[in-house]
Amino acid sequence: AQKITQTQPGMFVQEKEAVTLDCTYDTSDPSYGLFWYKQPSSGEMIFLIYQGSYDQQNATEGRYSLNFQKARKSANLVISASQLGDSAMYFCAMREDDYGQNFVFGPGTRLSVLP
Amino acid sequence: DARVTQTPRHKVTEMGQEVTMRCQPILGHNTVFWYRQTMMQGLELLAYFRNRAPLDDSGMPKDRFSAEMPDATLATLKIQPSEPRDSAVYFCASGLPPGLGIGEQFFGPGTRLTVL
């Protein structure tokens, strides 16, 4: 079974608008971390934002915020005021703390920001 | 500005040849990860090390792949013999344990391997 699901292979958003990238996860571990990474066309993986399973508040980092709904096991990434430079692949990943430090990555969502 | 470095950035080789990829983790990071990224399979964990000891290499084809950390500043991934299906981008990442932070992984720029 897939541990991380990203149901949107591709998304389009108009510049300056907000966009939500979906991520659902599957775990029975009570302690886990959720991460979002950005991979632009240059190929590097850039860490964006983190949400711990025990965090009470949704994480925010600048224009990035995480809509964490624990009961639904979803951790959607919200990008506000999209910029052309936001065009990239976005990966959701999970670390299950009972299983060490390795991550499981989702298949990714390709975001295209339109001028 | 601490970064993970990987060499070579690009490698083209012929089937059957040995390929060695190198990674220098960020100084002070005690965990190192090797990933392979392909269009079909996405990002797959091949192996990871903590304090230079291999903790999990279940994602790695054992007959042809090997991963080592000869010292804390160098991790290597070797393929011998290489096959066309090994063509992919290989990423190295390093990090600290979650107890010392959030446990994010810092990725290198990757090695793009093409096996003809």
Coordinates of C-alpha atoms in Angstrom, one line a residue:
Chain A
A1 CA 0.0 0.0 0.0
Q2 CA 1.2 3.5 -0.8
K3 CA 2.2 5.3 2.3
I4 CA 2.2 8.7 0.7
T5 CA -0.4 9.7 -1.9
Q6 CA -0.3 12.8 -4.0
T7 CA -3.3 12.6 -6.3
Q8 CA -2.5 15.6 -8.5
P9 CA 0.1 14.7 -11.1
G10 CA 0.0 18.3 -12.4
M11 CA -1.5 21.6 -11.3
F12 CA -1.8 25.0 -12.9
V13 CA -2.1 28.3 -11.0
Q14 CA -2.2 31.8 -12.1
E15 CA 0.6 34.1 -10.9
K16 CA -0.3 35.8 -7.6
E17 CA -3.0 33.3 -6.7
A18 CA -2.9 30.7 -4.0
V19 CA -2.7 27.0 -4.7
T20 CA -3.1 23.8 -2.6
L21 CA -1.1 20.7 -3.3
D22 CA -2.7 17.6 -1.7
C23 CA -0.9 14.9 0.3
T24 CA -2.4 12.0 2.2
Y25 CA -0.4 9.5 4.2
D26 CA -0.8 6.2 5.9
T27 CA 0.8 5.2 9.2
S28 CA 0.0 3.5 12.5
D29 CA 3.0 5.1 14.1
P30 CA 1.8 7.8 16.6
S31 CA 5.0 9.8 16.1
Y32 CA 5.9 10.9 12.7
G33 CA 7.0 13.9 10.7
L34 CA 5.7 15.2 7.4
F35 CA 7.9 17.2 5.0
W36 CA 7.5 19.0 1.7
Y37 CA 10.3 19.4 -0.8
K38 CA 10.5 21.4 -4.0
Q39 CA 12.4 20.2 -7.0
P40 CA 12.9 22.8 -9.7
S41 CA 14.0 21.9 -13.2
S42 CA 17.6 22.3 -12.2
G43 CA 17.1 19.1 -10.2
E44 CA 18.0 19.9 -6.6
M45 CA 15.7 19.0 -3.7
I46 CA 14.9 22.0 -1.5
F47 CA 13.3 21.5 1.9
L48 CA 10.3 23.8 2.4
I49 CA 8.3 23.0 5.5
Y50 CA 7.8 20.5 8.3
Q51 CA 4.9 19.3 10.4
G52 CA 5.3 17.0 13.4
S53 CA 2.5 14.7 14.4
Y54 CA 2.2 16.2 17.8
D55 CA 2.3 19.8 16.6
Q56 CA -0.9 21.6 17.6
Q57 CA -0.6 24.3 15.1
N58 CA -0.3 24.2 11.3
A59 CA 3.3 25.0 10.2
T60 CA 4.0 28.1 8.2
E61 CA 7.2 29.3 6.5
G62 CA 6.8 32.5 4.6
R63 CA 4.5 31.9 1.7
Y64 CA 4.2 28.2 2.5
S65 CA 1.8 26.8 5.0
L66 CA 0.7 23.3 5.8
N67 CA -2.9 22.4 6.2
F68 CA -2.6 19.5 8.7
Q69 CA -5.7 17.4 9.3
K70 CA -4.5 14.6 11.5
A71 CA -7.7 12.6 11.7
R72 CA -8.0 12.6 7.9
K73 CA -4.2 11.9 7.6
S74 CA -3.7 14.8 5.2
A75 CA -1.0 17.4 5.0
N76 CA -1.7 19.7 2.2
L77 CA 0.8 22.4 1.1
V78 CA -0.6 25.8 0.5
I79 CA 1.4 28.3 -1.5
S80 CA 0.1 31.8 -1.3
A81 CA 0.8 34.5 -3.9
S82 CA 2.3 32.2 -6.4
Q83 CA 5.4 33.3 -8.3
L84 CA 6.8 32.1 -11.6
G85 CA 9.7 30.7 -9.7
D86 CA 7.3 28.3 -7.9
S87 CA 7.0 26.2 -11.0
A88 CA 8.5 22.9 -10.0
M89 CA 7.9 19.4 -8.8
Y90 CA 6.7 19.2 -5.2
F91 CA 7.1 16.1 -3.1
C92 CA 5.5 15.2 0.2
A93 CA 7.5 12.9 2.5
M94 CA 6.9 11.1 5.8
R95 CA 9.3 9.9 8.5
E96 CA 7.9 7.3 10.8
D97 CA 9.8 7.7 14.0
D98 CA 9.5 4.0 15.0
Y99 CA 11.2 3.1 11.8
G100 CA 14.3 5.3 12.0
Q101 CA 15.1 8.4 10.0
N102 CA 14.4 7.3 6.5
F103 CA 11.7 9.1 4.5
V104 CA 9.0 7.7 2.2
F105 CA 8.3 10.1 -0.6
G106 CA 5.1 10.6 -2.6
P107 CA 5.1 10.6 -6.4
G108 CA 5.1 14.3 -6.6
T109 CA 2.9 17.1 -8.1
R110 CA 4.2 19.2 -11.0
L111 CA 3.1 22.8 -10.4
S112 CA 3.1 25.3 -13.3
V113 CA 2.6 28.9 -12.5
L114 CA 1.1 30.9 -15.4
P115 CA 1.9 34.6 -16.0
Chain B
D1 CA 26.9 27.9 3.4
A2 CA 27.0 24.2 4.2
R3 CA 26.0 21.9 1.4
V4 CA 26.1 18.3 0.5
T5 CA 28.4 17.8 -2.5
Q6 CA 28.3 15.0 -5.0
T7 CA 30.7 13.9 -7.7
P8 CA 30.5 13.4 -10.6
R9 CA 27.5 15.5 -11.5
H10 CA 27.1 13.6 -14.8
K11 CA 28.4 10.2 -15.8
V12 CA 27.9 8.4 -19.1
T13 CA 29.3 4.9 -19.2
E14 CA 28.8 1.6 -21.1
M15 CA 27.0 -1.4 -19.9
G16 CA 29.3 -3.6 -17.8
Q17 CA 31.5 -0.8 -16.5
E18 CA 32.0 0.0 -12.9
V19 CA 30.5 3.3 -11.6
T20 CA 31.5 5.0 -8.4
M21 CA 29.6 8.0 -7.1
R22 CA 30.8 10.0 -4.2
C23 CA 29.1 12.2 -1.6
Q24 CA 30.5 14.6 1.0
P25 CA 27.8 15.1 3.7
I26 CA 27.4 18.4 5.6
L27 CA 30.0 18.5 8.4
G28 CA 28.5 17.3 11.6
H29 CA 25.7 15.4 10.1
N30 CA 25.7 11.8 11.2
T31 CA 23.2 10.3 8.9
V32 CA 23.6 9.8 5.1
F33 CA 21.1 8.6 2.6
W34 CA 21.3 7.4 -1.0
Y35 CA 18.3 7.8 -3.2
R36 CA 17.6 6.9 -6.8
Q37 CA 15.1 9.0 -8.9
T38 CA 13.6 7.8 -12.1
M39 CA 10.5 8.9 -14.0
M40 CA 8.8 5.5 -13.5
Q41 CA 9.7 4.8 -9.8
G42 CA 10.1 8.2 -8.4
L43 CA 12.4 8.7 -5.4
E44 CA 13.5 5.4 -3.9
L45 CA 15.7 5.0 -0.9
L46 CA 18.7 2.7 -1.6
A47 CA 20.6 2.8 1.6
Y48 CA 21.2 4.9 4.7
F49 CA 24.0 5.2 7.3
R50 CA 24.1 6.5 10.8
N51 CA 27.5 7.2 12.3
R52 CA 29.0 5.5 9.3
A53 CA 27.2 2.2 10.0
P54 CA 24.7 0.9 7.4
L55 CA 21.2 0.8 8.9
D56 CA 19.1 -0.1 6.0
D57 CA 20.1 -1.1 2.5
S58 CA 17.1 -3.1 1.7
G59 CA 16.3 -0.9 -1.3
M60 CA 19.5 -1.7 -3.0
P61 CA 20.1 -4.5 -5.5
K62 CA 22.8 -6.4 -3.6
D63 CA 24.3 -8.3 -6.5
R64 CA 25.6 -5.2 -8.2
F65 CA 25.3 -2.2 -5.8
S66 CA 27.4 -1.5 -2.7
A67 CA 27.4 1.5 -0.4
E68 CA 30.1 2.5 2.1
M69 CA 31.3 5.3 4.3
P70 CA 35.0 5.0 4.6
D71 CA 35.0 8.0 6.9
A72 CA 32.6 10.6 8.2
T73 CA 33.3 13.0 5.3
L74 CA 32.8 10.5 2.4
A75 CA 30.1 8.2 1.3
T76 CA 30.3 6.1 -1.8
L77 CA 27.8 4.2 -4.0
K78 CA 29.2 1.7 -6.4
I79 CA 27.6 -0.2 -9.2
Q80 CA 29.4 -3.1 -10.7
P81 CA 28.6 -4.1 -13.4
S82 CA 26.3 -1.3 -14.5
E83 CA 23.3 -1.9 -16.7
P84 CA 21.1 0.4 -18.8
R85 CA 18.3 0.1 -16.2
D86 CA 20.6 1.8 -13.7
S87 CA 20.2 5.0 -15.6
A88 CA 18.8 7.5 -13.2
V89 CA 19.6 10.5 -11.0
Y90 CA 21.3 9.4 -7.7
F91 CA 20.9 11.7 -4.8
C92 CA 22.9 11.8 -1.5
A93 CA 21.3 13.5 1.5
S94 CA 22.6 14.1 5.0
G95 CA 20.9 15.0 8.3
L96 CA 20.9 15.0 12.0
P97 CA 18.7 12.7 14.2
P98 CA 15.2 14.1 14.9
G99 CA 16.1 14.6 18.6
L100 CA 18.6 17.3 17.5
G101 CA 16.2 19.1 15.3
I102 CA 13.3 18.2 13.0
G103 CA 15.3 15.6 11.1
E104 CA 15.1 17.2 7.7
Q105 CA 17.3 15.8 5.0
F106 CA 19.6 18.1 3.0
F107 CA 20.1 16.9 -0.5
G108 CA 23.1 17.1 -2.8
P109 CA 22.7 18.1 -6.4
G110 CA 22.6 14.6 -7.6
T111 CA 24.6 12.5 -10.1
R112 CA 22.9 11.9 -13.4
L113 CA 24.0 8.4 -14.6
T114 CA 23.5 7.2 -18.1
V115 CA 24.4 3.6 -18.9
L116 CA 24.5 2.9 -22.6

